Short mmCIF file of C-alpha atoms in Angstrom, two decimals:
data_model
loop_
_atom_site.label_atom_id
_atom_site.label_comp_id
_atom_site.label_asym_id
_atom_site.label_seq_id
_atom_site.Cartn_x
_atom_site.Cartn_y
_atom_site.Cartn_z
CA UNK A 48 88.72 34.18 19.23
CA UNK A 49 85.55 33.38 21.08
CA UNK A 50 84.45 29.78 21.10
CA UNK A 51 80.89 29.11 19.92
CA UNK A 52 78.70 26.21 20.84
CA UNK A 53 77.98 23.78 18.05
CA UNK A 54 74.50 24.31 16.61
CA UNK A 55 71.83 21.65 16.68
CA UNK A 56 73.51 19.46 19.27
CA UNK A 57 70.99 19.97 22.09
CA UNK A 58 69.52 16.54 22.59
CA UNK A 59 66.90 15.77 25.19
CA UNK A 60 67.55 12.54 27.09
CA UNK A 61 65.99 10.80 30.05
CA UNK A 62 66.16 12.59 33.38
CA UNK A 63 69.22 11.73 35.46
CA UNK A 64 69.34 11.66 39.22
CA UNK A 65 70.70 14.97 40.48
CA UNK A 66 73.74 14.77 42.69
CA UNK A 67 74.66 18.41 43.11
CA UNK A 68 73.22 20.80 45.60
CA UNK A 69 72.66 24.51 45.54
CA UNK A 70 73.74 25.35 49.05
CA UNK A 71 77.58 25.22 49.07
CA UNK A 72 78.99 28.29 50.79
CA UNK A 73 81.14 30.85 48.94
CA UNK A 74 80.39 29.19 45.60
CA UNK A 75 78.27 31.85 43.91
CA UNK A 76 80.22 34.34 41.78
CA UNK A 77 79.04 37.51 40.14
CA UNK A 78 78.14 37.27 36.49
CA UNK A 79 80.80 38.10 33.95
CA UNK A 80 79.10 40.25 31.28
CA UNK A 81 81.76 39.25 28.74
CA UNK A 82 80.69 35.61 28.79
CA UNK A 83 79.17 34.43 25.53
CA UNK A 84 75.52 33.57 26.05
CA UNK A 85 74.38 30.27 24.65
CA UNK A 86 70.77 29.24 23.94
CA UNK A 87 69.00 28.68 27.25
CA UNK A 88 68.67 25.16 28.57
CA UNK A 89 65.33 23.89 29.75
CA UNK A 90 65.15 22.47 33.23
CA UNK A 91 63.93 19.18 34.58
CA UNK A 92 65.74 17.27 31.87
CA UNK A 93 69.03 15.86 30.66
CA UNK A 94 70.79 17.81 27.91
CA UNK A 95 73.91 17.01 25.90
CA UNK A 96 76.12 19.95 24.97
CA UNK A 97 79.39 20.00 23.07
CA UNK A 98 82.24 22.29 24.07
CA UNK A 99 84.38 23.45 21.16
CA UNK A 100 87.93 22.20 20.79
CA UNK A 101 90.32 24.87 22.01
CA UNK A 102 92.77 26.32 19.56
CA UNK A 103 96.17 24.71 19.84
CA UNK A 104 97.88 28.06 19.84
CA UNK A 105 96.22 28.96 23.09
CA UNK A 106 97.71 25.89 24.77
CA UNK A 107 94.35 25.44 26.39
CA UNK A 108 93.83 22.01 27.81
CA UNK A 109 90.76 22.24 30.04
CA UNK A 110 87.63 24.23 30.90
CA UNK A 111 86.96 25.86 34.15
CA UNK A 112 83.39 25.04 35.37
CA UNK A 113 81.34 27.32 37.60
CA UNK A 114 77.65 26.78 38.58
CA UNK A 115 75.68 29.81 39.78
CA UNK A 116 72.30 29.88 41.46
CA UNK A 117 70.24 28.14 44.09
CA UNK A 118 67.15 25.98 44.39
CA UNK A 119 68.12 23.50 41.72
CA UNK A 120 70.46 20.56 41.38
CA UNK A 121 72.72 19.38 38.57
CA UNK A 122 75.01 16.67 37.39
CA UNK A 123 77.71 17.12 34.72
CA UNK A 124 79.55 14.19 33.19
CA UNK A 125 83.37 14.20 33.04
CA UNK A 126 83.80 17.05 35.52
CA UNK A 127 86.22 16.94 38.42
CA UNK A 128 84.98 19.15 41.23
CA UNK A 129 87.30 21.02 43.54
CA UNK A 130 87.56 19.74 47.06
CA UNK A 131 84.67 20.91 49.25
CA UNK A 132 82.88 22.46 46.28
CA UNK A 133 79.97 21.26 44.23
CA UNK A 134 79.87 24.42 42.12
CA UNK A 135 83.47 24.77 40.89
CA UNK A 136 85.52 22.25 38.97
CA UNK A 137 87.12 21.49 35.65
CA UNK A 138 86.75 19.29 32.65
CA UNK A 139 89.32 18.42 30.04
CA UNK A 140 89.07 19.82 26.53
CA UNK A 141 86.78 17.23 25.06
CA UNK A 142 87.69 17.67 21.45
CA UNK A 143 84.12 17.81 20.27
CA UNK A 144 82.79 15.02 22.46
CA UNK A 145 79.42 15.74 24.10
CA UNK A 146 79.19 16.71 27.69
CA UNK A 147 76.01 15.63 29.50
CA UNK A 148 74.26 18.11 31.77
CA UNK A 149 71.37 16.95 33.94
CA UNK A 150 69.39 19.63 35.73
CA UNK A 151 66.43 19.30 38.08
CA UNK A 152 64.56 22.55 38.50
CA UNK A 153 62.83 22.17 41.84
CA UNK A 154 62.12 25.70 42.95
CA UNK A 155 63.85 27.23 39.96
CA UNK A 156 62.22 30.52 39.00
CA UNK A 157 60.20 30.63 35.82
CA UNK A 158 60.66 33.85 33.87
CA UNK A 159 59.35 33.15 30.40
CA UNK A 160 61.34 34.43 27.44
CA UNK A 161 64.10 35.87 29.68
CA UNK A 162 66.24 33.07 31.13
CA UNK A 163 66.79 32.97 34.87
CA UNK A 164 69.87 34.48 36.47
CA UNK A 165 71.11 30.99 37.24
CA UNK A 166 73.68 29.55 34.87
CA UNK A 167 76.75 27.37 34.28
CA UNK A 168 79.94 28.89 32.88
CA UNK A 169 82.61 26.96 30.96
CA UNK A 170 85.76 29.14 30.75
CA UNK A 171 88.69 27.82 28.60
CA UNK A 172 91.96 27.64 30.49
CA UNK A 173 95.63 27.50 29.43
CA UNK A 174 98.62 26.11 31.21
CA UNK A 175 98.52 23.74 34.11
CA UNK A 176 95.48 23.37 36.24
CA UNK A 177 94.95 26.50 38.24
CA UNK A 178 96.61 28.75 35.70
CA UNK A 179 95.02 31.46 33.59
CA UNK A 180 91.42 30.92 32.48
CA UNK A 181 90.02 32.99 29.63
CA UNK A 182 86.83 34.27 31.30
CA UNK A 183 86.22 36.58 28.35
CA UNK A 184 85.75 33.52 26.22
CA UNK A 185 83.53 31.71 28.69
CA UNK A 186 80.47 29.99 27.41
CA UNK A 187 77.41 30.62 29.56
CA UNK A 188 74.44 28.29 29.58
CA UNK A 189 71.39 29.68 31.41
CA UNK A 190 68.46 27.71 32.68
CA UNK A 191 65.05 28.60 31.31
CA UNK A 192 61.94 26.91 32.59
CA UNK A 193 58.67 28.17 31.12
CA UNK A 194 56.46 25.23 30.21
CA UNK A 195 53.78 25.39 27.60
CA UNK A 196 50.31 24.89 29.07
CA UNK A 197 47.11 23.94 27.30
CA UNK A 198 43.63 23.57 28.77
CA UNK A 199 41.25 20.91 27.50
CA UNK A 200 38.58 21.45 26.52
CA UNK A 201 39.52 24.95 25.49
CA UNK A 202 35.93 26.03 24.90
CA UNK A 203 34.49 29.08 26.62
CA UNK A 204 32.28 28.39 29.63
CA UNK A 205 28.87 29.90 28.97
CA UNK A 206 26.56 28.29 31.54
CA UNK A 207 26.35 27.97 35.30
CA UNK A 208 27.66 24.77 36.83
CA UNK A 209 30.84 22.77 37.38
CA UNK A 210 33.21 22.47 34.45
CA UNK A 211 36.25 20.17 34.47
CA UNK A 212 39.39 21.34 32.67
CA UNK A 213 42.58 19.33 32.26
CA UNK A 214 45.75 21.41 32.01
CA UNK A 215 48.68 19.83 30.13
CA UNK A 216 52.14 21.09 31.05
CA UNK A 217 55.05 20.51 28.63
CA UNK A 218 58.68 21.73 28.44
CA UNK A 219 59.77 20.31 26.08
CA UNK A 220 58.46 16.97 27.23
CA UNK A 221 55.76 16.35 29.78
CA UNK A 222 56.62 17.55 33.28
CA UNK A 223 55.33 15.42 36.13
CA UNK A 224 55.18 16.39 39.79
CA UNK A 225 55.12 20.07 38.89
CA UNK A 226 52.78 22.53 40.56
CA UNK A 227 50.22 24.27 38.37
CA UNK A 228 48.48 27.22 39.98
CA UNK A 229 45.05 28.53 39.03
CA UNK A 230 43.34 31.83 39.56
CA UNK A 231 40.01 33.20 38.38
CA UNK A 232 38.61 36.68 38.02
CA UNK A 233 35.19 38.09 37.18
CA UNK A 234 34.31 41.45 35.77
CA UNK A 235 32.46 43.98 37.91
CA UNK A 236 30.54 45.64 35.11
CA UNK A 237 27.30 43.88 36.07
CA UNK A 238 25.65 43.81 39.47
CA UNK A 239 25.90 41.42 41.11
CA UNK A 240 29.04 40.16 39.33
CA UNK A 241 29.23 36.50 38.34
CA UNK A 242 30.90 34.02 40.64
CA UNK A 243 33.86 32.17 39.11
CA UNK A 244 35.89 29.85 41.34
CA UNK A 245 38.39 27.06 40.74
CA UNK A 246 39.24 24.00 42.78
CA UNK A 247 42.05 23.56 43.64
CA UNK A 248 44.20 26.68 43.63
CA UNK A 249 47.31 24.55 43.04
CA UNK A 250 47.62 20.98 41.78
CA UNK A 251 50.61 18.78 40.99
CA UNK A 252 50.83 17.30 37.52
CA UNK A 253 50.59 13.53 37.13
CA UNK A 254 52.94 11.24 35.21
CA UNK A 255 51.49 12.56 31.95
CA UNK A 256 52.09 16.17 32.93
CA UNK A 257 48.39 16.81 33.51
CA UNK A 258 46.52 18.52 36.30
CA UNK A 259 42.73 18.57 36.54
CA UNK A 260 40.78 21.55 37.88
CA UNK A 261 37.09 22.20 38.38
CA UNK A 262 35.76 25.64 37.48
CA UNK A 263 32.44 26.50 39.11
CA UNK A 264 30.36 29.37 37.75
CA UNK A 265 27.13 30.99 38.89
CA UNK A 266 25.13 34.06 37.82
CA UNK A 267 26.36 33.82 34.23
CA UNK A 268 22.95 34.25 32.71
CA UNK A 269 20.85 37.30 33.38
CA UNK A 270 17.33 38.13 32.33
CA UNK A 271 17.23 41.56 30.73
CA UNK A 272 18.51 43.65 27.86
CA UNK A 273 21.80 45.05 29.18
CA UNK A 274 24.65 45.20 26.65
CA UNK A 275 27.38 44.05 29.06
CA UNK A 276 27.15 40.33 29.81
CA UNK A 277 28.77 38.74 32.86
CA UNK A 278 32.28 37.53 32.02
CA UNK A 279 35.63 36.52 33.44
CA UNK A 280 38.36 33.93 33.05
CA UNK A 281 40.57 31.40 34.80
CA UNK A 282 44.33 31.36 34.19
CA UNK A 283 46.70 28.46 34.78
CA UNK A 284 50.48 28.91 35.16
CA UNK A 285 53.46 26.84 36.19
CA UNK A 286 54.82 29.87 38.01
CA UNK A 287 53.51 33.29 38.93
CA UNK A 288 56.00 35.05 36.60
CA UNK A 289 55.54 32.74 33.64
CA UNK A 290 54.93 34.22 30.22
CA UNK A 291 53.14 31.05 29.20
CA UNK A 292 49.72 30.25 30.56
CA UNK A 293 46.52 28.46 29.71
CA UNK A 294 43.36 30.51 29.86
CA UNK A 295 39.73 29.46 29.99
CA UNK A 296 37.29 32.25 29.21
CA UNK A 297 33.92 32.62 30.90
CA UNK A 298 31.19 34.52 29.09
CA UNK A 299 27.60 34.84 30.20
CA UNK A 300 24.71 36.49 28.46
CA UNK A 301 21.67 38.65 28.91
CA UNK A 302 18.54 37.02 27.54
CA UNK A 303 15.00 38.29 27.09
CA UNK A 304 13.06 35.20 26.02
CA UNK A 305 9.60 35.43 24.58
CA UNK A 306 6.94 32.93 25.66
CA UNK A 307 4.80 30.52 23.70
CA UNK A 308 1.51 29.56 25.37
CA UNK A 309 -0.15 26.35 24.18
CA UNK A 310 -3.04 26.29 23.90
CA UNK A 311 -3.60 30.00 23.87
CA UNK A 312 -7.38 29.71 24.12
CA UNK A 313 -10.32 27.36 24.63
CA UNK A 314 -13.86 27.68 23.32
CA UNK A 315 -16.82 27.74 25.70
CA UNK A 316 -17.65 24.41 27.33
CA UNK A 317 -20.01 22.16 25.36
CA UNK A 318 -23.46 21.25 26.70
CA UNK A 319 -23.25 19.05 29.75
CA UNK A 320 -20.48 20.97 31.53
CA UNK A 321 -19.68 24.49 32.65
CA UNK A 322 -16.01 23.72 33.26
CA UNK A 323 -12.88 23.89 31.11
CA UNK A 324 -9.80 22.16 32.50
CA UNK A 325 -6.56 22.44 30.57
CA UNK A 326 -2.84 21.77 30.97
CA UNK A 327 -1.31 24.99 29.64
CA UNK A 328 2.30 24.66 28.48
CA UNK A 329 4.37 27.85 28.63
CA UNK A 330 7.71 27.63 26.85
CA UNK A 331 10.57 30.09 26.50
CA UNK A 332 11.52 30.97 22.96
CA UNK A 333 14.31 33.02 21.42
CA UNK A 334 16.13 31.70 23.29
CA UNK A 335 14.89 28.49 24.86
CA UNK A 336 16.02 28.88 28.47
CA UNK A 337 15.94 26.50 31.41
CA UNK A 338 15.91 27.75 34.98
CA UNK A 339 13.78 30.83 34.16
CA UNK A 340 10.99 31.80 36.56
CA UNK A 341 7.59 32.19 34.88
CA UNK A 342 4.84 33.96 36.85
CA UNK A 343 1.17 33.20 36.23
CA UNK A 344 -1.86 35.34 37.13
CA UNK A 345 -5.38 34.03 36.46
CA UNK A 346 -8.62 35.97 36.88
CA UNK A 347 -12.25 35.73 35.79
CA UNK A 348 -14.77 37.98 34.10
CA UNK A 349 -18.31 37.41 35.34
CA UNK A 350 -19.29 37.29 38.97
CA UNK A 351 -20.19 33.61 39.06
CA UNK A 352 -17.10 32.20 37.36
CA UNK A 353 -14.08 30.84 39.27
CA UNK A 354 -10.61 29.64 38.36
CA UNK A 355 -8.09 27.37 40.08
CA UNK A 356 -4.39 26.98 39.38
CA UNK A 357 -2.68 23.62 39.91
CA UNK A 358 -5.38 22.31 42.20
CA UNK A 359 -5.89 25.40 44.34
CA UNK A 360 -9.32 26.23 45.74
CA UNK A 361 -11.56 27.93 43.14
CA UNK A 362 -11.48 31.71 43.38
CA UNK A 363 -11.80 34.83 41.27
CA UNK A 364 -8.02 35.43 41.31
CA UNK A 365 -5.08 33.02 41.39
CA UNK A 366 -1.31 33.49 41.17
CA UNK A 367 1.62 31.09 40.94
CA UNK A 368 5.11 30.66 39.55
CA UNK A 369 7.30 27.86 38.23
CA UNK A 370 10.86 27.46 36.94
CA UNK A 371 11.37 26.22 33.39
CA UNK A 372 12.74 22.70 32.93
CA UNK A 373 15.63 21.53 30.75
CA UNK A 374 13.44 22.11 27.69
CA UNK A 375 12.69 25.67 28.76
CA UNK A 376 9.06 24.88 29.60
CA UNK A 377 6.63 24.91 32.51
CA UNK A 378 3.09 23.57 32.77
CA UNK A 379 0.14 24.99 34.69
CA UNK A 380 -3.16 23.17 35.22
CA UNK A 381 -5.91 25.76 34.78
CA UNK A 382 -9.46 24.84 35.75
CA UNK A 383 -12.15 27.39 34.83
CA UNK A 384 -15.60 26.77 36.28
CA UNK A 385 -19.09 28.26 35.88
CA UNK A 386 -18.32 29.54 32.41
CA UNK A 387 -22.01 29.40 31.36
CA UNK A 388 -24.39 32.13 32.44
CA UNK A 389 -27.96 33.24 31.86
CA UNK A 390 -29.18 36.83 31.63
CA UNK A 391 -28.82 39.30 33.17
CA UNK A 392 -25.30 38.11 34.00
CA UNK A 393 -22.90 38.65 31.10
CA UNK A 394 -20.87 35.87 29.53
CA UNK A 395 -18.13 34.78 31.97
CA UNK A 396 -14.52 34.14 30.91
CA UNK A 397 -11.24 33.10 32.53
CA UNK A 398 -7.92 34.65 31.57
CA UNK A 399 -4.35 33.74 32.59
CA UNK A 400 -1.34 35.91 31.81
CA UNK A 401 2.23 34.61 31.90
CA UNK A 402 5.49 36.50 32.02
CA UNK A 403 9.18 35.99 32.66
CA UNK A 404 9.62 37.42 36.12
CA UNK A 405 12.26 40.02 35.23
CA UNK A 406 10.53 41.18 32.01
CA UNK A 407 7.38 43.18 31.30
CA UNK A 408 5.90 41.38 28.28
CA UNK A 409 2.86 39.19 29.05
CA UNK A 410 1.38 36.25 27.15
CA UNK A 411 -2.18 34.95 27.51
CA UNK A 412 -4.36 31.90 27.79
CA UNK A 413 -8.11 32.61 27.43
CA UNK A 414 -10.93 30.27 28.44
CA UNK A 415 -14.15 31.48 26.84
CA UNK A 416 -17.58 31.23 28.37
CA UNK A 417 -21.00 32.07 26.99
CA UNK A 418 -24.42 33.36 27.91
CA UNK A 419 -27.43 31.18 27.15
CA UNK A 420 -31.22 31.60 27.23
CA UNK A 421 -32.33 27.98 27.61
CA UNK A 422 -35.79 26.55 27.17
CA UNK A 423 -37.38 24.29 29.76
CA UNK A 424 -39.44 21.18 29.09
CA UNK A 425 -41.58 19.40 31.69
CA UNK A 426 -42.22 15.71 32.25
CA UNK A 427 -45.84 16.56 33.17
CA UNK A 428 -47.79 19.08 31.13
CA UNK A 429 -51.13 19.08 33.01
CA UNK A 430 -52.36 18.15 36.46
CA UNK A 431 -56.01 17.14 36.88
CA UNK A 432 -56.17 16.08 40.49
CA UNK A 433 -55.47 17.38 43.91
CA UNK A 434 -52.55 16.22 46.01
CA UNK A 435 -48.82 15.98 45.33
CA UNK A 436 -47.41 15.31 41.87
CA UNK A 437 -43.69 14.82 41.11
CA UNK A 438 -42.43 16.72 38.06
CA UNK A 439 -39.05 16.83 36.29
CA UNK A 440 -37.99 20.02 34.50
CA UNK A 441 -35.20 19.79 31.89
CA UNK A 442 -33.29 22.77 30.49
CA UNK A 443 -32.05 22.85 26.92
CA UNK A 444 -29.19 23.13 26.23
CA UNK A 445 -28.57 21.16 29.36
CA UNK A 446 -26.02 22.30 31.94
CA UNK A 447 -25.61 21.36 35.57
CA UNK A 448 -25.69 23.82 38.42
CA UNK A 449 -28.49 26.10 37.25
CA UNK A 450 -31.64 26.80 39.25
CA UNK A 451 -34.92 26.26 37.40
CA UNK A 452 -37.30 28.73 38.97
CA UNK A 453 -41.04 27.86 39.18
CA UNK A 454 -43.71 30.53 39.26
CA UNK A 455 -47.30 29.38 39.96
CA UNK A 456 -50.35 31.63 39.49
CA UNK A 457 -53.99 31.07 40.59
CA UNK A 458 -57.05 33.31 40.55
CA UNK A 459 -59.33 34.20 43.42
CA UNK A 460 -61.43 31.10 43.12
CA UNK A 461 -58.72 28.58 43.96
CA UNK A 462 -56.18 28.01 46.72
CA UNK A 463 -52.47 28.52 45.92
CA UNK A 464 -50.44 25.90 44.05
CA UNK A 465 -46.93 25.25 45.46
CA UNK A 466 -43.90 23.87 43.63
CA UNK A 467 -41.24 22.74 46.06
CA UNK A 468 -37.66 22.20 44.75
CA UNK A 469 -36.37 18.76 45.57
CA UNK A 470 -32.88 19.88 44.47
CA UNK A 471 -31.44 23.38 44.49
CA UNK A 472 -30.07 23.19 40.96
CA UNK A 473 -29.96 21.07 37.84
CA UNK A 474 -28.08 17.82 37.84
CA UNK A 475 -25.54 16.61 35.28
CA UNK A 476 -28.37 16.13 32.77
CA UNK A 477 -29.69 19.64 33.27
CA UNK A 478 -32.71 18.39 35.21
CA UNK A 479 -34.38 19.48 38.41
CA UNK A 480 -37.25 17.71 40.19
CA UNK A 481 -40.20 19.44 41.87
CA UNK A 482 -43.12 18.37 44.05
CA UNK A 483 -46.31 20.14 42.91
CA UNK A 484 -48.93 20.43 45.68
CA UNK A 485 -52.33 20.96 44.06
CA UNK A 486 -55.46 22.25 45.91
CA UNK A 487 -59.07 21.46 44.87
CA UNK A 488 -59.31 22.25 41.18
CA UNK A 489 -63.15 22.22 40.93
CA UNK A 490 -65.40 24.54 42.87
CA UNK A 491 -69.17 24.59 43.39
CA UNK A 492 -70.46 28.10 43.00
CA UNK A 493 -73.98 29.07 41.93
CA UNK A 494 -72.34 31.88 40.01
CA UNK A 495 -71.48 29.97 36.91
CA UNK A 496 -69.20 32.80 35.85
CA UNK A 497 -66.91 31.99 38.75
CA UNK A 498 -64.32 29.86 37.02
CA UNK A 499 -61.04 28.85 38.83
CA UNK A 500 -57.73 28.90 36.94
CA UNK A 501 -54.10 27.97 37.72
CA UNK A 502 -50.81 27.47 35.90
CA UNK A 503 -47.06 27.31 36.64
CA UNK A 504 -44.07 28.40 34.55
CA UNK A 505 -40.52 27.04 34.93
CA UNK A 506 -37.54 29.02 33.69
CA UNK A 507 -33.80 28.30 33.94
CA UNK A 508 -32.37 31.19 35.89
CA UNK A 509 -35.65 33.02 35.54
CA UNK A 510 -35.12 33.71 31.84
CA UNK A 511 -35.49 31.96 28.52
CA UNK A 512 -38.44 29.99 27.20
CA UNK A 513 -40.55 28.70 30.04
CA UNK A 514 -42.01 25.29 30.54
CA UNK A 515 -45.75 25.58 31.15
CA UNK A 516 -47.63 23.41 33.64
CA UNK A 517 -51.41 23.61 33.31
CA UNK A 518 -54.21 22.53 35.65
CA UNK A 519 -57.72 21.29 34.71
CA UNK A 520 -60.14 23.37 36.75
CA UNK A 521 -63.90 23.96 36.71
CA UNK A 522 -67.16 25.01 38.42
CA UNK A 523 -69.47 22.05 38.98
CA UNK A 524 -72.44 24.36 38.76
CA UNK A 525 -71.47 25.17 35.19
CA UNK A 526 -71.06 21.57 34.23
CA UNK A 527 -73.66 19.50 32.53
CA UNK A 528 -74.45 17.49 35.61
CA UNK A 529 -77.77 15.97 36.32
CA UNK A 530 -78.82 16.54 38.90
CA UNK A 531 -76.79 19.58 39.78
CA UNK A 532 -75.16 19.65 43.16
CA UNK A 533 -77.54 21.07 45.80
CA UNK A 534 -75.18 23.94 46.43
CA UNK A 535 -75.73 25.18 42.92
CA UNK A 536 -79.22 26.52 43.82
CA UNK A 537 -80.63 28.37 40.88
CA UNK A 538 -77.70 28.93 38.65
CA UNK A 539 -77.49 32.29 37.04
CA UNK A 540 -78.49 32.33 33.43
#
């Protein structure tokens, strides 16, 4: 009758100091397939087992002990070892008393659900020591070391960066000073594949059975519409052949964010300025994404207008790019100048388009301009004397930077009138000052029909309602003077 191990008597105690060694020569025996397998014993621990009491009829009075395997150490209570052997010995029939087995598994192979080939046999023996031992009734206890591992946090890594993971190793209590190895792999379905690395490749557990690793990932997020996102994983094991492992998944994504431009437009500048300056905020939406490159292209419509981007020199075309911040946004400073025009130039505008670099969709900011036909008023309406007179012309609506163009006309009886610009264009109040040089306004001609005339018009940009400057002129011979000037002679009637 085969002897069976008592159920439920495996008790885990504190680790004992190992005294055996796995290097004694000629100690390893081949396995006896007729031995009765017992539940495997976990390593790195102290275990109490109970050998059954041998039947009296068998006259058995002890158990033969044989330890098989290398790379581990053991200690068994109440065992007398044979001289020069640490693997073979005997123990008396204990009559149901527990036998304590302490095993340290340094270097012991880990094979998961299948126990290792290393074991301890207890074969019941009859007769005096050295007599027949019933190997067919031997009880075989194998060593199984396959710790449970958990990774914390267990969440999937979905973003680039460094991610700490603590691996807890337990069998059946925490295992300190045990190597945990790590390996990572990335799929090759996307080009280039993501980078997934772990530091370190192997780490010893601390007193709590924990080992900390850092997983570093790059290229997890791609801009585009592909259906296969970057992915991979990192696996942690206590041994290369272990069935138990902790796994941390890595899963990237393809994103195609839309953009929100705020503000999306500006009205034409109010009177007093021809410039619109605006901080334009461009934000990613659906999803909000940091680290995305946004390209900007700004151009103008209307030959006189200019645009500058983030302080660049004004020009008809500007380009730039920025990377979105943690809120998924970038800001561009757009300055649109000379947005007011007069005919024949059409209304000028500035336009900026924004796009995610890898995508085709564009989003717009529009700075409107306008065309005006201003009127001009003059500080002096009439000049009655020769010499130089200062005159201020004001355009309405008033804008700086426009040229008010004078045009002076005289007939054949008077010398030309000149209007000299003091400034080349209107100031901030829409004003421009002129010096008017006036010749003799009164002539003396016996022909009383010879009447001099002169006037000047002032237009902003040469169009719009003109300001009119008049001159008081005359022929002294046609005046009611008494006496008439001698040069009048006999005036024509």
